[in-house]
mmCIF file of C-alpha atoms in Angstrom:
data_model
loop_
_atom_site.group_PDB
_atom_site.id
_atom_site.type_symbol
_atom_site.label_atom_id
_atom_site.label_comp_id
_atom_site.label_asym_id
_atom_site.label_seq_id
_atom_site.Cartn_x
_atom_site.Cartn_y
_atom_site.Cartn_z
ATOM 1 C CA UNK A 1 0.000 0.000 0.000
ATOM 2 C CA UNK A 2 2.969 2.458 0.991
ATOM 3 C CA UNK A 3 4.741 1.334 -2.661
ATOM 4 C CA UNK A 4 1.622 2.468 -4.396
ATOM 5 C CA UNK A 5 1.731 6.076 -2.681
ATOM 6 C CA UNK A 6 4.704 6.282 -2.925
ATOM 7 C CA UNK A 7 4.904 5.689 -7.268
ATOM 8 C CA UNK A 8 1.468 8.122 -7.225
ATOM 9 C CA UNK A 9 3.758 10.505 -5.848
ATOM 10 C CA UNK A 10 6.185 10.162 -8.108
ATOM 11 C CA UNK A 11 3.690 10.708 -11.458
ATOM 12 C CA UNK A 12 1.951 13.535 -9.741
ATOM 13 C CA UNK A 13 5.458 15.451 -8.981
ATOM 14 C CA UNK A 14 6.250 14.716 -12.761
ATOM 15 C CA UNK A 15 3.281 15.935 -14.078
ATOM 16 C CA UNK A 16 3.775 19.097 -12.388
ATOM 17 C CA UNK A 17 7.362 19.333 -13.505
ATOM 18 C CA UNK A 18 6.344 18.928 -16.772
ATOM 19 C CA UNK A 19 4.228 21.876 -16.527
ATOM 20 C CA UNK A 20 6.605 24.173 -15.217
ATOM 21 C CA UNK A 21 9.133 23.349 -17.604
ATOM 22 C CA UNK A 22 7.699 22.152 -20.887
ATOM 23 C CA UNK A 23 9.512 19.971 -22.828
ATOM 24 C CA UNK A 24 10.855 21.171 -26.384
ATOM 25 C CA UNK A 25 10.524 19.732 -29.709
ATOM 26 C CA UNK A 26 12.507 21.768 -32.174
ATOM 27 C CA UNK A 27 14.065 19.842 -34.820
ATOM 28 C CA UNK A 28 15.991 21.350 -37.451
ATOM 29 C CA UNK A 29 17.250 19.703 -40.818
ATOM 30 C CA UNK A 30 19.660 20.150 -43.184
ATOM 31 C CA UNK A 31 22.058 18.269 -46.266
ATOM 32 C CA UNK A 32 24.927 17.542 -44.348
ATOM 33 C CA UNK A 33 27.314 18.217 -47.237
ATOM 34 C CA UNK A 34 27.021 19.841 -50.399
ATOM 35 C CA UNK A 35 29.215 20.541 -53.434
ATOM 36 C CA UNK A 36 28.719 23.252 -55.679
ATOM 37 C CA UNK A 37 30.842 24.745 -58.304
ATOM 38 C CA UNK A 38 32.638 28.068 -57.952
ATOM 39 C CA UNK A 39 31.052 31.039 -59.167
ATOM 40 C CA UNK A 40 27.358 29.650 -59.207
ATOM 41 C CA UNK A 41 24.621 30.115 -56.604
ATOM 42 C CA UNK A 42 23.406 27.939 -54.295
ATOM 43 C CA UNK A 43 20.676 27.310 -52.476
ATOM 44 C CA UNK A 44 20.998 26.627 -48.627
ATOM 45 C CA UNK A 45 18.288 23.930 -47.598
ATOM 46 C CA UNK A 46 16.860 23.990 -43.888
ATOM 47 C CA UNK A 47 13.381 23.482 -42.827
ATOM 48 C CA UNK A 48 12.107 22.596 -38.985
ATOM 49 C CA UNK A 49 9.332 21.060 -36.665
ATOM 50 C CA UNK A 50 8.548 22.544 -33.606
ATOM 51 C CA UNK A 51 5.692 21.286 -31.098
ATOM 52 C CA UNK A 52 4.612 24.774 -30.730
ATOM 53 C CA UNK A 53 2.321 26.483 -33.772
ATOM 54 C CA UNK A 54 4.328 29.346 -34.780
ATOM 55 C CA UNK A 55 5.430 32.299 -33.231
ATOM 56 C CA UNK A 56 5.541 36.028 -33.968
ATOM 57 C CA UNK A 57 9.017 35.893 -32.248
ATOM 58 C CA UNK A 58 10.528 33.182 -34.353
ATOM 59 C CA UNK A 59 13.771 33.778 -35.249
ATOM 60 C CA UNK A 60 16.598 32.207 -38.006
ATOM 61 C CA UNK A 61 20.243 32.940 -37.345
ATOM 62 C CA UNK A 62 22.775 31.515 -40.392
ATOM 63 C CA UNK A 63 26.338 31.531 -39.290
ATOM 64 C CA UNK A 64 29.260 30.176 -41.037
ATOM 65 C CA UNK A 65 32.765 28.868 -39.329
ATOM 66 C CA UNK A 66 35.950 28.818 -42.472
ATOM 67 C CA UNK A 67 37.751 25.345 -42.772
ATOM 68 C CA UNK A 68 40.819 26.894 -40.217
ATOM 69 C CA UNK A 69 38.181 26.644 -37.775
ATOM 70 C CA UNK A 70 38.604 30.478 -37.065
ATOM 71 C CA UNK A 71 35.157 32.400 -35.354
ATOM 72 C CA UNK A 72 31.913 31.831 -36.399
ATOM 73 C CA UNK A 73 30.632 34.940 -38.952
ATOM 74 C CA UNK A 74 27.361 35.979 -39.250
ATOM 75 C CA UNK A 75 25.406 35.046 -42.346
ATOM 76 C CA UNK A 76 22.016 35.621 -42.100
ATOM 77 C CA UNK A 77 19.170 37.049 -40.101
ATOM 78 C CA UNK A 78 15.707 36.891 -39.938
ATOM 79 C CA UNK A 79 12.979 37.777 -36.613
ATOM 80 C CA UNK A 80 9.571 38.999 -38.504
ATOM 81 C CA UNK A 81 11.554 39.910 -41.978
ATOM 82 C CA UNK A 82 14.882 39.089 -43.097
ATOM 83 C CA UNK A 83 17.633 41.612 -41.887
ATOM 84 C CA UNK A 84 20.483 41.955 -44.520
ATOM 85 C CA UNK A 85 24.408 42.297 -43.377
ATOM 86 C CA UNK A 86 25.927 45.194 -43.164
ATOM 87 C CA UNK A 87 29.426 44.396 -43.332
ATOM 88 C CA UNK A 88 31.111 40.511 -43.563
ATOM 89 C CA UNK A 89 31.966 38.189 -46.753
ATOM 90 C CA UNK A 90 28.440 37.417 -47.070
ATOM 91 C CA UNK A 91 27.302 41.033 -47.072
ATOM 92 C CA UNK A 92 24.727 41.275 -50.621
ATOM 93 C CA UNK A 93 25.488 37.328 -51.128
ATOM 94 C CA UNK A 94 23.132 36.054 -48.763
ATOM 95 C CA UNK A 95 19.472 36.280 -49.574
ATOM 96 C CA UNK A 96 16.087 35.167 -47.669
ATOM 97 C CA UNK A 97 14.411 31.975 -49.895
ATOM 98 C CA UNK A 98 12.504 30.628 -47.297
ATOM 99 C CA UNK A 99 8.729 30.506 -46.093
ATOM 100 C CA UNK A 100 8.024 30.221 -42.582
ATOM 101 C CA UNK A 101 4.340 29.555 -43.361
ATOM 102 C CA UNK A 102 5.865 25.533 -44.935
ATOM 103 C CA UNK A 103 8.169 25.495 -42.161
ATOM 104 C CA UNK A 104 10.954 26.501 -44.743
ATOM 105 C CA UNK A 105 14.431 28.824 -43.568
ATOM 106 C CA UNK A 106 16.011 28.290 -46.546
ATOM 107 C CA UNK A 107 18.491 31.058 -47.956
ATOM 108 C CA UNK A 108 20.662 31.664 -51.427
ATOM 109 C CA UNK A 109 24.548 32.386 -51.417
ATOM 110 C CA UNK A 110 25.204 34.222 -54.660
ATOM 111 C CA UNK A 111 29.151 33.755 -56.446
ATOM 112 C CA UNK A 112 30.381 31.247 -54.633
ATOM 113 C CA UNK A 113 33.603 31.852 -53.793
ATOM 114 C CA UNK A 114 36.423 29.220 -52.513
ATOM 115 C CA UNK A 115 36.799 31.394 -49.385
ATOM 116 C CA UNK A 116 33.712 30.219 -48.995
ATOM 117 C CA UNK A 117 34.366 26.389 -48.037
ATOM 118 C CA UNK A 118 33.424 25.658 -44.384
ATOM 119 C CA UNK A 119 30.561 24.912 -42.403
ATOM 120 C CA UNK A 120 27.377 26.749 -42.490
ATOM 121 C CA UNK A 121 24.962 26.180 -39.306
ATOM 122 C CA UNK A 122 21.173 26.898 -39.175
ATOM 123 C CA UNK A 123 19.330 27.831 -36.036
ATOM 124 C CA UNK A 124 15.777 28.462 -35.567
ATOM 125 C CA UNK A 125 14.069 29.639 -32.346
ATOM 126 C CA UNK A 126 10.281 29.185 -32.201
ATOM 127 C CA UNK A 127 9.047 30.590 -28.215
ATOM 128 C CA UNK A 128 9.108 28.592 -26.305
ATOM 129 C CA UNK A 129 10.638 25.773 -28.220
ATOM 130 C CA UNK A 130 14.191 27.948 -28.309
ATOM 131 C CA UNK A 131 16.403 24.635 -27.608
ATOM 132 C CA UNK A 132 16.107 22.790 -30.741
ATOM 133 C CA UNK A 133 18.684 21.240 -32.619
ATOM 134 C CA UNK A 134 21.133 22.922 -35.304
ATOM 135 C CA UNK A 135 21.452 22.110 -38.485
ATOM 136 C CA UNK A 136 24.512 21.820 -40.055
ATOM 137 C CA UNK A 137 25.895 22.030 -43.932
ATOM 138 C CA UNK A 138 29.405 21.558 -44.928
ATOM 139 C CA UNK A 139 29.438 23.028 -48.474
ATOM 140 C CA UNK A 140 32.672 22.209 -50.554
ATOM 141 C CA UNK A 141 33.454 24.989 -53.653
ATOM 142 C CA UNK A 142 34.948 23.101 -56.830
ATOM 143 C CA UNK A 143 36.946 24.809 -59.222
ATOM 144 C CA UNK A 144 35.418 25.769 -62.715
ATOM 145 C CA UNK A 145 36.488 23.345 -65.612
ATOM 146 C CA UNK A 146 38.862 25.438 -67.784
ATOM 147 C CA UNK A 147 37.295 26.323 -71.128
ATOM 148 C CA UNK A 148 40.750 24.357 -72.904
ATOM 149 C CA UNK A 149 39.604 21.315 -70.535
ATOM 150 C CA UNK A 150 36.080 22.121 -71.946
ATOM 151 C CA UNK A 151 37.390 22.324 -75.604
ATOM 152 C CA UNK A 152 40.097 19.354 -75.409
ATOM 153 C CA UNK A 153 36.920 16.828 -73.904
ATOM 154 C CA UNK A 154 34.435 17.953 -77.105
ATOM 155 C CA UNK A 155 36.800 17.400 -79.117
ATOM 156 C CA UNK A 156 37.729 13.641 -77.460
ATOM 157 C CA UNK A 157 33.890 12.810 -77.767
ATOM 158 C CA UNK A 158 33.534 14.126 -81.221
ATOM 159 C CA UNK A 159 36.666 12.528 -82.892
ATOM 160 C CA UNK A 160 35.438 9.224 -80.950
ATOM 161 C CA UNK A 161 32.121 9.460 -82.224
ATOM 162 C CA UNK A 162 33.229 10.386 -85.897
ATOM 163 C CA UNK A 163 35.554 7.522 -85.657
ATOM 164 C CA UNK A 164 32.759 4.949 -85.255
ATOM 165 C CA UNK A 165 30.311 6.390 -88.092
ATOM 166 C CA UNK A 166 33.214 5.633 -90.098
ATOM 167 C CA UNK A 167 33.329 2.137 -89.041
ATOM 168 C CA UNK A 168 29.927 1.080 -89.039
ATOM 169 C CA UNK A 169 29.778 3.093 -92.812
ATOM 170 C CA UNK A 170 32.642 0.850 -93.925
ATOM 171 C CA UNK A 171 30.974 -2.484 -92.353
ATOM 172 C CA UNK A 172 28.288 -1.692 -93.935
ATOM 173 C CA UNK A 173 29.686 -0.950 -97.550
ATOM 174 C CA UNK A 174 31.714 -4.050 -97.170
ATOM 175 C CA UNK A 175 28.575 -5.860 -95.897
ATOM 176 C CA UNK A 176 26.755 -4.666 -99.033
ATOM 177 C CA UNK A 177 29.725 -5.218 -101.559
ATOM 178 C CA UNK A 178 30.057 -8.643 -100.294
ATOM 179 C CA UNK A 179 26.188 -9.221 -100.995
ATOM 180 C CA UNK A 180 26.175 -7.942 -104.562
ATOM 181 C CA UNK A 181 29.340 -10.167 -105.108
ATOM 182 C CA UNK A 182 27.687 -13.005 -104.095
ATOM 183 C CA UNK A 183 24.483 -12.286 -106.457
ATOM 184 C CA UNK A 184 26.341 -11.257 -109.329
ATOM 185 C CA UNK A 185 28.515 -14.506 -108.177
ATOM 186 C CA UNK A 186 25.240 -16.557 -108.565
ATOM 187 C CA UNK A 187 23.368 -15.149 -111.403
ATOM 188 C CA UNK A 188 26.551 -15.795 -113.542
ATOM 189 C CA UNK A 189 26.464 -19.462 -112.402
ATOM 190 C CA UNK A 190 22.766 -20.037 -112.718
ATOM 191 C CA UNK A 191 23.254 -18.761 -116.768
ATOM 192 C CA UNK A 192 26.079 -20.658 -117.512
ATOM 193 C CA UNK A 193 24.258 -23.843 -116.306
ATOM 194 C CA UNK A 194 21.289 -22.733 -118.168
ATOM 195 C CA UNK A 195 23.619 -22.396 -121.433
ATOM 196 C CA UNK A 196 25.557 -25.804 -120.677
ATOM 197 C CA UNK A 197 21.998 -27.340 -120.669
ATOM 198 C CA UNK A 198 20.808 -25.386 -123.879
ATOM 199 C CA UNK A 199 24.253 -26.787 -125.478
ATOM 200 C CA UNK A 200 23.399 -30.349 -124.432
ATOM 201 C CA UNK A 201 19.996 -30.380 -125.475
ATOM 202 C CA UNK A 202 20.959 -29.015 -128.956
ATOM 203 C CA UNK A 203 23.644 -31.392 -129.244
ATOM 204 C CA UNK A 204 21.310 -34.325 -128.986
ATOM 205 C CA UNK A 205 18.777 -33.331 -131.041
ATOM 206 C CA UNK A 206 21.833 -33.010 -133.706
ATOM 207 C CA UNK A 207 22.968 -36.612 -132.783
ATOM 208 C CA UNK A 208 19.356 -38.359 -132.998
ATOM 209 C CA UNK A 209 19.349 -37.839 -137.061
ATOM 210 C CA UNK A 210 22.756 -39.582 -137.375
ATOM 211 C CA UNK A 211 21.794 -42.794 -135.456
ATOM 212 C CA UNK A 212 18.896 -43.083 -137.901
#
C-alpha cells in the first residue's frame, strides 16, 4: 500500500514538472554536405518542426565557421523579416528563400567563392521551443572546368564518335559489296548452267538424225 503512494507521488510530482518546464521539440534539418561549383549560386536547404504552432518571435540565425576553424561569422538574419548584413563576406550574397508559413528557412549564397568552403549552421528559435537542434551544412566549392579542358573533352567525344560512323559506314559498304558479289557470283552461275543445258539439249537433237 505504501509502494503504491509512494509511485502516485512520483507521477503527480512529474506531471507538475512537466508543466513548469515544458519539454521542447525543435528539430531542425539540413544536407549535411554539399558541393557546388565556384562562381554559381546555391541554395541553402533547412526546414524545422517545432511542437509549438508558430510564433511572432521566431527567429533564423545563419552563421558560417571557415575550414581553419577560425570564429563563427554571421550570415544571415531573420525575426519577422529578413535583416540583410551590413558588413562581412556574405554582405549582398546572402538572400532570404525561405517561407516560414511551410516550415521553410532556406536562404541563397550568390558567387560562390572558394573562401567560402566551411561549415554553415542553421538555427531556428520558435518561443518557447528555443532549444532545438542545429542544423549543419558543410558546403565544398569546386573549381570551374577550364574552357581548354572544356574544348580538349568535345573534341575527345567528337573525334570518338566520328571515328565509329566511319566504321559502321565501312561495315556496312563491305557488308553490301560482299552481298552484290555473291548475287552477281550466282546469277553468272545459274546462266552458264542454263547455257551448258541449252548446249546439251541441242547437241542431242543433232545426234538423234545420225543414229537413224
Amino acid at each position: 500500500m505504501h509502494g503504491l503512494t509512494w509511485l502516485g507521488a512520483v507521477l503527480f510530482l512529474g506531471v507538475q514538472l512537466r508543466a513548469l518546464w515544458p519539454i521542447t521539440a525543435l528539430e531542425v534539418y539540413t544536407s549535411k554536405e554539399v558541393d557546388a561549383l565556384n562562381g554559381t549560386n546555391l541554395r541553402l536547404k533547412c526546414t524545422f518542426s517545432s511542437s509549438s504552432p508558430i510564433s511572432p518571435q521566431l527567429s533564423v540565425t545563419w552563421n558560417f565557421q571557415p575550414e581553419d576553424l577560425s570564429s563563427h561569422e554571421p550570415v544571415f538574419y531573420y525575426l519577422k523579416e529578413p535583416y540583410k548584413l551590413s558588413a562581412g563576406r556574405f554582405k549582398g550574397r546572402a538572400t532570404w528563400d525561405g517561407n516560414i508559413e511551410r516550415y521553410d528557412v532556406s536562404i541563397v549564397i550568390w558567387n560562390l567563392q572558394p573562401t567560402d568552403n566551411g561549415t554553415f549552421t542553421c538555427q531556428v528559435k520558435n518561443p518557447p521551443d528555443v532549444d532545438g537542434t542545429i542544423g549543419e551544412v558543410r558546403l565544398r566549392v569546386v573549381q570551374k572546368v577550364h574552357f581548354s579542358e572544356i574544348h580538349f573533352l568535345v573534341i575527345a567525344i567528337g573525334s570518338a564518335c566520328i571515328l565509329m560512323i566511319i566504321v559502321v559506314t565501312v561495315v556496312i559498304i563491305c557488308r553490301h559489296h560482299r552481298k552484290k558479289k555473291q548475287e552477281k557470283t550466282t546469277e553468272v552461275s545459274d546462266t552458264e548452267l542454263r547455257e551448258k543445258e541449252k548446249l546439251k539439249i541441242r547437241e542431242e537433237k543433232e545426234a538423234t538424225p545420225l543414229e537413224d
